[in-house]
PDB file of C-alpha atoms in Angstrom:
ATOM      1  CA  GLU A   1       3.834  33.871  -9.637  1.00 55.00           C
ATOM      2  CA  LEU A   2       2.723  30.232  -9.630  1.00 54.00           C
ATOM      3  CA  ILE A   3       6.182  29.048  -8.545  1.00 58.00           C
ATOM      4  CA  LYS A   4       6.287  31.766  -5.881  1.00 60.00           C
ATOM      5  CA  ASP A   5       2.908  30.623  -4.551  1.00 58.00           C
ATOM      6  CA  HIS A   6       4.042  26.993  -4.467  1.00 58.00           C
ATOM      7  CA  ARG A   7       7.196  27.915  -2.587  1.00 63.00           C
ATOM      8  CA  HIS A   8       5.185  29.893  -0.057  1.00 61.00           C
ATOM      9  CA  ARG A   9       2.848  26.964   0.549  1.00 60.00           C
ATOM     10  CA  LEU A  10       5.758  24.583   0.924  1.00 63.00           C
ATOM     11  CA  LYS A  11       7.433  26.925   3.422  1.00 64.00           C
ATOM     12  CA  VAL A  12       4.255  27.143   5.513  1.00 60.00           C
ATOM     13  CA  TYR A  13       3.825  23.362   5.505  1.00 62.00           C
ATOM     14  CA  THR A  14       7.495  22.814   6.350  1.00 64.00           C
ATOM     15  CA  LEU A  15       7.262  25.164   9.328  1.00 63.00           C
ATOM     16  CA  ALA A  16       4.096  23.413  10.505  1.00 62.00           C
ATOM     17  CA  LEU A  17       5.759  20.019  10.314  1.00 64.00           C
ATOM     18  CA  GLU A  18       8.872  21.301  12.080  1.00 65.00           C
ATOM     19  CA  HIS A  19       6.627  22.557  14.887  1.00 62.00           C
ATOM     20  CA  LEU A  20       4.970  19.150  15.101  1.00 64.00           C
ATOM     21  CA  TYR A  21       8.360  17.448  15.171  1.00 65.00           C
ATOM     22  CA  THR A  22       9.423  19.650  18.093  1.00 67.00           C
ATOM     23  CA  GLU A  23       6.251  18.744  19.970  1.00 67.00           C
ATOM     24  CA  ILE A  24       6.874  15.046  19.345  1.00 68.00           C
ATOM     25  CA  VAL A  25      10.436  15.323  20.663  1.00 69.00           C
ATOM     26  CA  LEU A  26       9.174  17.087  23.781  1.00 70.00           C
ATOM     27  CA  TRP A  27       6.485  14.455  24.248  1.00 69.00           C
ATOM     28  CA  ARG A  28       9.053  11.680  23.992  1.00 72.00           C
ATOM     29  CA  GLU A  29      11.265  13.410  26.555  1.00 72.00           C
ATOM     30  CA  ALA A  30       8.284  13.797  28.910  1.00 71.00           C
ATOM     31  CA  GLN A  31       7.387  10.145  28.443  1.00 70.00           C
ATOM     32  CA  LYS A  32      10.964   9.103  29.220  1.00 74.00           C
ATOM     33  CA  GLU A  33      10.992  11.221  32.380  1.00 71.00           C
ATOM     34  CA  TYR A  34       7.656   9.729  33.431  1.00 69.00           C
ATOM     35  CA  LYS A  35       9.068   6.214  33.099  1.00 73.00           C
ATOM     36  CA  ASN A  36      12.079   7.252  35.187  1.00 71.00           C
ATOM     37  CA  GLN A  37       9.807   8.645  37.899  1.00 70.00           C
ATOM     38  CA  LEU A  38       7.682   5.507  37.795  1.00 69.00           C
ATOM     39  CA  ALA A  39      10.777   3.387  38.391  1.00 72.00           C
ATOM     40  CA  LEU A  40      11.869   5.646  41.257  1.00 71.00           C
ATOM     41  CA  TRP A  41       8.394   5.379  42.768  1.00 68.00           C
ATOM     42  CA  GLY A  42       8.693   1.594  42.724  1.00 69.00           C
ATOM     43  CA  GLN A  43      12.007   1.788  44.537  1.00 68.00           C
ATOM     44  CA  PHE A  44      10.628   4.319  46.994  1.00 65.00           C
ATOM     45  CA  LYS A  45       7.715   2.062  47.922  1.00 62.00           C
ATOM     46  CA  GLN A  46      10.103  -0.808  48.570  1.00 64.00           C
ATOM     47  CA  GLU A  47      12.433   1.258  50.743  1.00 61.00           C
ATOM     48  CA  PHE A  48       9.798   3.147  52.760  1.00 58.00           C
ATOM     49  CA  ARG A  49       6.804   0.819  52.745  1.00 54.00           C
ATOM     50  CA  VAL A  50       6.684   0.819  56.561  1.00 49.00           C
ATOM     51  CA  SER A  51       6.605   4.578  57.104  1.00 56.00           C
ATOM     52  CA  LEU A  52       4.528   5.505  54.021  1.00 56.00           C
ATOM     53  CA  SER A  53       0.841   5.947  54.843  1.00 60.00           C
ATOM     54  CA  SER A  54      -1.788   4.480  52.550  1.00 65.00           C
ATOM     55  CA  GLU A  55      -3.163   8.002  51.890  1.00 68.00           C
ATOM     56  CA  GLU A  56       0.252   9.257  50.725  1.00 64.00           C
ATOM     57  CA  ALA A  57       0.807   6.213  48.568  1.00 66.00           C
ATOM     58  CA  ALA A  58      -2.625   6.606  46.974  1.00 69.00           C
ATOM     59  CA  ARG A  59      -2.008  10.308  46.300  1.00 69.00           C
ATOM     60  CA  VAL A  60       1.325   9.641  44.543  1.00 68.00           C
ATOM     61  CA  ALA A  61      -0.177   6.761  42.560  1.00 68.00           C
ATOM     62  CA  ALA A  62      -3.067   9.001  41.461  1.00 68.00           C
ATOM     63  CA  LEU A  63      -0.652  11.737  40.340  1.00 69.00           C
ATOM     64  CA  LEU A  64       1.352   9.250  38.296  1.00 67.00           C
ATOM     65  CA  GLU A  65      -1.848   7.894  36.734  1.00 68.00           C
ATOM     66  CA  ASN A  66      -2.935  11.435  35.792  1.00 67.00           C
ATOM     67  CA  ILE A  67       0.434  12.109  34.191  1.00 66.00           C
ATOM     68  CA  SER A  68       0.217   8.846  32.243  1.00 66.00           C
ATOM     69  CA  SER A  69      -3.270   9.727  30.971  1.00 66.00           C
ATOM     70  CA  ALA A  70      -2.146  13.248  30.010  1.00 66.00           C
ATOM     71  CA  LEU A  71       0.775  11.806  28.026  1.00 65.00           C
ATOM     72  CA  GLU A  72      -1.554   9.435  26.163  1.00 65.00           C
ATOM     73  CA  ILE A  73      -3.922  12.288  25.325  1.00 67.00           C
ATOM     74  CA  GLU A  74      -1.016  14.385  24.032  1.00 66.00           C
ATOM     75  CA  LYS A  75       0.171  11.460  21.922  1.00 63.00           C
ATOM     76  CA  TYR A  76      -3.218  11.180  20.182  1.00 62.00           C
ATOM     77  CA  LYS A  77      -3.396  14.949  19.737  1.00 65.00           C
ATOM     78  CA  LEU A  78       0.005  14.925  18.034  1.00 63.00           C
ATOM     79  CA  ALA A  79      -1.012  12.045  15.771  1.00 62.00           C
ATOM     80  CA  ALA A  80      -4.241  13.815  14.799  1.00 62.00           C
ATOM     81  CA  SER A  81      -2.432  17.102  14.204  1.00 62.00           C
ATOM     82  CA  LEU A  82       0.158  15.439  11.995  1.00 61.00           C
ATOM     83  CA  SER A  83      -2.568  13.654  10.022  1.00 59.00           C
ATOM     84  CA  ASP A  84      -4.432  16.938   9.503  1.00 63.00           C
ATOM     85  CA  GLN A  85      -1.275  18.676   8.280  1.00 60.00           C
ATOM     86  CA  MET A  86      -0.451  15.910   5.785  1.00 58.00           C
ATOM     87  CA  THR A  87      -4.029  15.832   4.522  1.00 59.00           C
ATOM     88  CA  LYS A  88      -3.931  19.591   3.959  1.00 60.00           C
ATOM     89  CA  ILE A  89      -0.622  19.356   2.132  1.00 57.00           C
ATOM     90  CA  TYR A  90      -1.908  16.793  -0.326  1.00 55.00           C
ATOM     91  CA  ARG A  91      -5.386  18.227  -0.832  1.00 57.00           C
ATOM     92  CA  ASP A  92      -4.138  21.794  -1.285  1.00 57.00           C
ATOM     93  CA  TRP A  93      -1.645  20.971  -4.027  1.00 56.00           C
ATOM     94  CA  PRO A  94      -2.501  22.925  -7.186  1.00 59.00           C
ATOM     95  CA  PRO A  95      -4.317  21.053  -9.985  1.00 65.00           C
ATOM     96  CA  ARG A  96      -1.039  20.632 -11.847  1.00 66.00           C
ATOM     97  CA  TYR A  97       0.345  18.404  -9.088  1.00 72.00           C
ATOM     98  CA  GLN A  98      -2.907  16.486  -8.805  1.00 79.00           C
ATOM     99  CA  GLN A  99      -2.613  15.741 -12.522  1.00 84.00           C
ATOM    100  CA  GLU A 100       0.957  14.584 -11.989  1.00 83.00           C
ATOM    101  CA  LEU A 101      -0.217  12.130  -9.336  1.00 85.00           C
ATOM    102  CA  ILE A 102      -2.964  10.868 -11.650  1.00 91.00           C
ATOM    103  CA  GLY A 103      -0.332  10.361 -14.351  1.00 92.00           C
ATOM    104  CA  ARG A 104       1.859   8.371 -11.976  1.00 91.00           C
ATOM    105  CA  ALA A 105      -1.093   6.199 -10.953  1.00 95.00           C
ATOM    106  CA  THR A 106      -2.215   5.402 -14.506  1.00 97.00           C
ATOM    107  CA  PRO A 107      -0.780   2.094 -15.785  1.00 97.00           C
ATOM    108  CA  SER A 108       0.571   1.475 -19.280  1.00 96.00           C
ATOM    109  CA  MET A 109      -1.990  -0.559 -21.180  1.00 97.00           C
ATOM    110  CA  VAL A 110      -1.503  -3.370 -23.706  1.00 97.00           C
ATOM    111  CA  GLU A 111      -4.025  -4.158 -26.431  1.00 97.00           C
ATOM    112  CA  ILE A 112      -5.115  -7.804 -26.212  1.00 96.00           C
ATOM    113  CA  PRO A 113      -6.515  -9.116 -29.534  1.00 96.00           C
ATOM    114  CA  SER A 114      -9.768 -11.009 -29.819  1.00 96.00           C
ATOM    115  CA  GLY A 115      -9.659 -14.776 -30.139  1.00 95.00           C
ATOM    116  CA  THR A 116     -10.779 -18.148 -28.792  1.00 92.00           C
ATOM    117  CA  PHE A 117      -9.200 -20.336 -26.126  1.00 88.00           C
ATOM    118  CA  VAL A 118      -9.908 -23.337 -23.936  1.00 84.00           C
ATOM    119  CA  MET A 119     -10.523 -22.136 -20.375  1.00 82.00           C
ATOM    120  CA  GLY A 120      -9.841 -24.410 -17.442  1.00 75.00           C
ATOM    121  CA  ASP A 121      -7.520 -27.278 -16.561  1.00 69.00           C
ATOM    122  CA  SER A 122      -6.828 -28.653 -20.033  1.00 70.00           C
ATOM    123  CA  ASN A 123      -3.579 -30.369 -18.919  1.00 70.00           C
ATOM    124  CA  GLY A 124      -4.857 -32.195 -15.831  1.00 67.00           C
ATOM    125  CA  GLN A 125      -2.545 -30.306 -13.441  1.00 69.00           C
ATOM    126  CA  GLY A 126      -4.948 -27.801 -11.901  1.00 68.00           C
ATOM    127  CA  GLN A 127      -7.715 -27.686  -9.302  1.00 70.00           C
ATOM    128  CA  LYS A 128     -11.173 -29.269  -9.329  1.00 70.00           C
ATOM    129  CA  ASP A 129     -12.844 -25.858  -9.701  1.00 69.00           C
ATOM    130  CA  GLU A 130     -11.046 -25.478 -13.065  1.00 72.00           C
ATOM    131  CA  LEU A 131     -13.242 -28.186 -14.565  1.00 69.00           C
ATOM    132  CA  PRO A 132     -14.978 -28.708 -16.894  1.00 77.00           C
ATOM    133  CA  VAL A 133     -12.961 -26.945 -19.579  1.00 78.00           C
ATOM    134  CA  SER A 134     -14.808 -24.628 -21.963  1.00 80.00           C
ATOM    135  CA  LYS A 135     -13.985 -23.156 -25.345  1.00 86.00           C
ATOM    136  CA  LEU A 136     -14.663 -19.430 -25.223  1.00 90.00           C
ATOM    137  CA  GLU A 137     -14.568 -16.429 -27.510  1.00 94.00           C
ATOM    138  CA  ILE A 138     -12.934 -13.251 -26.236  1.00 94.00           C
ATOM    139  CA  GLN A 139     -13.451  -9.756 -27.614  1.00 96.00           C
ATOM    140  CA  ALA A 140     -10.443  -7.450 -27.830  1.00 97.00           C
ATOM    141  CA  PHE A 141      -9.677  -5.517 -24.651  1.00 97.00           C
ATOM    142  CA  SER A 142      -6.838  -3.688 -22.923  1.00 97.00           C
ATOM    143  CA  MET A 143      -4.911  -4.823 -19.858  1.00 97.00           C
ATOM    144  CA  SER A 144      -2.224  -3.172 -17.738  1.00 97.00           C
ATOM    145  CA  GLU A 145       1.260  -4.135 -18.876  1.00 97.00           C
ATOM    146  CA  THR A 146       2.282  -5.111 -15.348  1.00 97.00           C
ATOM    147  CA  GLU A 147       0.672  -5.791 -11.999  1.00 96.00           C
ATOM    148  CA  ILE A 148      -0.323  -2.541 -10.296  1.00 97.00           C
ATOM    149  CA  THR A 149       2.765  -1.352  -8.451  1.00 95.00           C
ATOM    150  CA  PHE A 150       3.183   0.361  -5.119  1.00 93.00           C
ATOM    151  CA  ALA A 151       4.327   3.500  -6.961  1.00 92.00           C
ATOM    152  CA  GLN A 152       1.052   3.644  -8.911  1.00 94.00           C
ATOM    153  CA  TYR A 153      -1.194   2.866  -5.963  1.00 94.00           C
ATOM    154  CA  ASP A 154       0.723   5.196  -3.635  1.00 89.00           C
ATOM    155  CA  ALA A 155       0.127   8.073  -6.068  1.00 89.00           C
ATOM    156  CA  TYR A 156      -3.614   7.364  -5.839  1.00 91.00           C
ATOM    157  CA  LEU A 157      -3.554   7.210  -2.028  1.00 88.00           C
ATOM    158  CA  ILE A 158      -1.491  10.404  -1.746  1.00 80.00           C
ATOM    159  CA  SER A 159      -3.854  12.220  -4.109  1.00 82.00           C
ATOM    160  CA  GLU A 160      -6.766  11.240  -1.868  1.00 82.00           C
ATOM    161  CA  ALA A 161      -4.801  11.778   1.396  1.00 73.00           C
ATOM    162  CA  MET A 162      -5.269   8.160   2.461  1.00 82.00           C
ATOM    163  CA  THR A 163      -2.977   5.922   4.512  1.00 81.00           C
ATOM    164  CA  LEU A 164      -0.368   4.007   2.500  1.00 84.00           C
ATOM    165  CA  ASN A 165      -0.546   0.212   2.332  1.00 86.00           C
ATOM    166  CA  ASP A 166       1.833  -1.895   4.389  1.00 87.00           C
ATOM    167  CA  ASP A 167       4.588  -3.397   2.213  1.00 88.00           C
ATOM    168  CA  ALA A 168       5.527  -6.079   4.805  1.00 87.00           C
ATOM    169  CA  GLY A 169       9.114  -4.861   4.572  1.00 85.00           C
ATOM    170  CA  TRP A 170       9.457  -6.140   1.005  1.00 88.00           C
ATOM    171  CA  GLY A 171       9.827  -2.713  -0.609  1.00 87.00           C
ATOM    172  CA  ARG A 172       7.634  -0.345  -2.592  1.00 89.00           C
ATOM    173  CA  GLY A 173       8.275   1.500  -5.847  1.00 90.00           C
ATOM    174  CA  LYS A 174       8.156  -0.910  -8.781  1.00 92.00           C
ATOM    175  CA  ARG A 175       7.232  -3.944  -6.693  1.00 93.00           C
ATOM    176  CA  PRO A 176       3.662  -5.211  -7.159  1.00 95.00           C
ATOM    177  CA  LEU A 177       1.093  -3.965  -4.682  1.00 96.00           C
ATOM    178  CA  ILE A 178       0.239  -6.298  -1.779  1.00 95.00           C
ATOM    179  CA  ASN A 179      -2.193  -6.171   1.151  1.00 94.00           C
ATOM    180  CA  VAL A 180      -5.078  -4.792  -0.896  1.00 95.00           C
ATOM    181  CA  ASP A 181      -8.611  -6.193  -0.717  1.00 95.00           C
ATOM    182  CA  TYR A 182     -11.194  -6.529  -3.492  1.00 95.00           C
ATOM    183  CA  ALA A 183     -13.118  -3.386  -2.525  1.00 95.00           C
ATOM    184  CA  SER A 184      -9.935  -1.289  -2.558  1.00 96.00           C
ATOM    185  CA  ALA A 185      -8.911  -2.675  -5.943  1.00 96.00           C
ATOM    186  CA  MET A 186     -12.333  -1.765  -7.355  1.00 96.00           C
ATOM    187  CA  ALA A 187     -12.146   1.697  -5.772  1.00 97.00           C
ATOM    188  CA  PHE A 188      -8.780   2.300  -7.448  1.00 97.00           C
ATOM    189  CA  ALA A 189     -10.206   1.365 -10.859  1.00 97.00           C
ATOM    190  CA  GLU A 190     -13.222   3.629 -10.311  1.00 97.00           C
ATOM    191  CA  TRP A 191     -10.944   6.506  -9.257  1.00 97.00           C
ATOM    192  CA  LEU A 192      -8.806   6.070 -12.390  1.00 97.00           C
ATOM    193  CA  SER A 193     -11.943   6.053 -14.543  1.00 97.00           C
ATOM    194  CA  GLU A 194     -13.206   9.256 -12.952  1.00 96.00           C
ATOM    195  CA  LYS A 195      -9.896  11.105 -13.107  1.00 94.00           C
ATOM    196  CA  THR A 196      -8.835  10.074 -16.615  1.00 95.00           C
ATOM    197  CA  GLN A 197     -12.279   9.865 -18.251  1.00 95.00           C
ATOM    198  CA  ARG A 198     -11.330   6.367 -19.436  1.00 96.00           C
ATOM    199  CA  ASN A 199     -13.008   3.088 -18.575  1.00 96.00           C
ATOM    200  CA  PHE A 200     -10.836   1.164 -16.090  1.00 97.00           C
ATOM    201  CA  ASP A 201     -12.022  -2.024 -14.413  1.00 97.00           C
ATOM    202  CA  LEU A 202     -10.747  -5.322 -13.061  1.00 97.00           C
ATOM    203  CA  PRO A 203     -10.525  -7.993 -15.763  1.00 96.00           C
ATOM    204  CA  SER A 204     -13.026 -10.829 -15.743  1.00 95.00           C
ATOM    205  CA  GLU A 205     -11.648 -14.275 -14.894  1.00 93.00           C
ATOM    206  CA  LYS A 206     -11.918 -15.425 -18.512  1.00 94.00           C
ATOM    207  CA  GLN A 207     -10.158 -12.262 -19.750  1.00 96.00           C
ATOM    208  CA  TRP A 208      -7.379 -12.806 -17.217  1.00 94.00           C
ATOM    209  CA  GLU A 209      -6.853 -16.482 -18.151  1.00 92.00           C
ATOM    210  CA  TYR A 210      -6.929 -15.692 -21.876  1.00 94.00           C
ATOM    211  CA  ALA A 211      -4.317 -12.960 -21.317  1.00 95.00           C
ATOM    212  CA  ALA A 212      -2.174 -15.259 -19.161  1.00 92.00           C
ATOM    213  CA  ARG A 213      -2.203 -18.087 -21.742  1.00 90.00           C
ATOM    214  CA  ALA A 214      -1.312 -15.663 -24.560  1.00 89.00           C
ATOM    215  CA  ASN A 215      -2.327 -18.136 -27.296  1.00 86.00           C
ATOM    216  CA  GLN A 216      -0.165 -20.940 -25.864  1.00 81.00           C
ATOM    217  CA  GLN A 217      -1.385 -24.518 -25.338  1.00 74.00           C
ATOM    218  CA  SER A 218       1.321 -25.456 -22.814  1.00 67.00           C
ATOM    219  CA  THR A 219       0.919 -25.447 -19.024  1.00 68.00           C
ATOM    220  CA  TYR A 220       2.355 -21.927 -18.846  1.00 70.00           C
ATOM    221  CA  ALA A 221       2.843 -19.165 -21.389  1.00 65.00           C
ATOM    222  CA  PHE A 222       6.544 -20.114 -21.485  1.00 72.00           C
ATOM    223  CA  GLY A 223       6.109 -23.891 -21.781  1.00 62.00           C
ATOM    224  CA  ASP A 224       5.704 -26.530 -19.095  1.00 63.00           C
ATOM    225  CA  ASP A 225       8.517 -25.322 -16.821  1.00 67.00           C
ATOM    226  CA  LEU A 226       8.698 -21.967 -14.985  1.00 65.00           C
ATOM    227  CA  THR A 227      12.164 -22.359 -13.445  1.00 61.00           C
ATOM    228  CA  GLN A 228      13.879 -18.958 -13.463  1.00 63.00           C
ATOM    229  CA  LYS A 229      11.014 -17.564 -15.552  1.00 68.00           C
ATOM    230  CA  ALA A 230       8.834 -16.286 -12.699  1.00 73.00           C
ATOM    231  CA  ARG A 231       8.950 -15.492  -8.989  1.00 73.00           C
ATOM    232  CA  CYS A 232       6.969 -18.160  -7.160  1.00 75.00           C
ATOM    233  CA  GLU A 233       7.428 -21.000  -4.717  1.00 71.00           C
ATOM    234  CA  GLY A 234       9.363 -23.780  -6.411  1.00 65.00           C
ATOM    235  CA  CYS A 235       9.951 -21.980  -9.717  1.00 67.00           C
ATOM    236  CA  ASP A 236      12.611 -19.426  -8.772  1.00 60.00           C
ATOM    237  CA  ALA A 237      16.061 -21.000  -8.580  1.00 51.00           C
ATOM    238  CA  TRP A 238      17.306 -17.904  -6.723  1.00 56.00           C
ATOM    239  CA  GLY A 239      15.402 -19.048  -3.633  1.00 58.00           C
ATOM    240  CA  GLN A 240      13.758 -15.670  -2.961  1.00 66.00           C
ATOM    241  CA  THR A 241      10.684 -15.631  -0.706  1.00 72.00           C
ATOM    242  CA  GLN A 242       9.313 -12.167  -1.488  1.00 83.00           C
ATOM    243  CA  THR A 243       8.083 -10.277  -4.534  1.00 88.00           C
ATOM    244  CA  THR A 244      10.379  -8.961  -7.205  1.00 87.00           C
ATOM    245  CA  THR A 245      10.097  -5.713  -9.178  1.00 91.00           C
ATOM    246  CA  VAL A 246       7.813  -5.909 -12.186  1.00 94.00           C
ATOM    247  CA  LYS A 247       9.419  -6.675 -15.553  1.00 92.00           C
ATOM    248  CA  THR A 248      12.182  -8.718 -13.902  1.00 88.00           C
ATOM    249  CA  PHE A 249      11.165 -11.663 -16.107  1.00 87.00           C
ATOM    250  CA  PRO A 250      10.245 -11.674 -19.826  1.00 88.00           C
ATOM    251  CA  ALA A 251       6.754 -10.740 -21.023  1.00 92.00           C
ATOM    252  CA  ASN A 252       4.418 -13.289 -22.580  1.00 92.00           C
ATOM    253  CA  ASN A 253       3.385 -13.221 -26.255  1.00 93.00           C
ATOM    254  CA  PHE A 254       0.793 -10.497 -25.544  1.00 96.00           C
ATOM    255  CA  GLY A 255       3.423  -8.253 -23.946  1.00 95.00           C
ATOM    256  CA  LEU A 256       2.191  -8.772 -20.369  1.00 96.00           C
ATOM    257  CA  PHE A 257       4.587  -9.263 -17.470  1.00 95.00           C
ATOM    258  CA  ASP A 258       4.291 -11.480 -14.368  1.00 91.00           C
ATOM    259  CA  MET A 259       1.084 -13.237 -15.377  1.00 91.00           C
ATOM    260  CA  HIS A 260       2.696 -16.231 -13.669  1.00 87.00           C
ATOM    261  CA  GLY A 261       4.042 -15.781 -10.146  1.00 82.00           C
ATOM    262  CA  ASN A 262       4.944 -12.710  -8.086  1.00 86.00           C
ATOM    263  CA  VAL A 263       1.524 -11.975  -6.497  1.00 91.00           C
ATOM    264  CA  TRP A 264      -2.085 -13.184  -6.652  1.00 91.00           C
ATOM    265  CA  GLU A 265      -4.233 -10.855  -8.750  1.00 94.00           C
ATOM    266  CA  TRP A 266      -7.856  -9.804  -8.303  1.00 96.00           C
ATOM    267  CA  VAL A 267     -10.395 -10.408 -11.075  1.00 95.00           C
ATOM    268  CA  LYS A 268     -13.856  -8.896 -11.190  1.00 94.00           C
ATOM    269  CA  ASP A 269     -15.804 -12.154 -11.184  1.00 89.00           C
ATOM    270  CA  CYS A 270     -15.519 -15.917 -10.929  1.00 74.00           C
ATOM    271  CA  TYR A 271     -16.404 -17.519 -14.248  1.00 52.00           C
TER     272      TYR A 271
END
């Protein structure tokens, strides 16, 4: 019965979307015809500008303007109708599918052990705001194994019927999420906490740096050279200028991937 109900819903939604598609096709045809008529009107004015009265010209121009406005209104109606249909599809999915989306959005976590480390520019190769260096103690915590991917974040957005993030043409799926602001990153963590009944949050800056160093004293977790060990400007011998899928390069000693390169990552605070 549950499968039968799901199939019925899917059939209704499919028919609704097919109807919308037909309306969009008709709208595009009407818009094309309008542009044709507009071009003909331009030619007509050139050919008959002497015999055409100002009243007639104004009347035709007004009609064309009305048609243009009507087409714009129809375009926005179609966009709104499509948005409503997609929202209904996602929000009306049975709880089982909502749980599936939550599962897709939830990252794999890695246990980071407690310890001490020197935070800041200890090698003299960083920025001024990384000074002075400080020796800090860190309590054990968990961190996502990889950067949050488009696949994970898309599952969250779909579950909440929100617009998907722009991928800048670089690809989605297992590529790290881009074009996300601090507030959206925090909202995602809060949503995960609510849906899973677990405590998700952005890492603090000192947690992030401790996790990135992974008990190494070198410039990077892999030594002093990142060539072919990360995707970043100047360190990827392949010459790529966009992100790569997560786990393309080896994990650090804590089992975390892409702590160097790929994308900038949000932290909850500035130490």
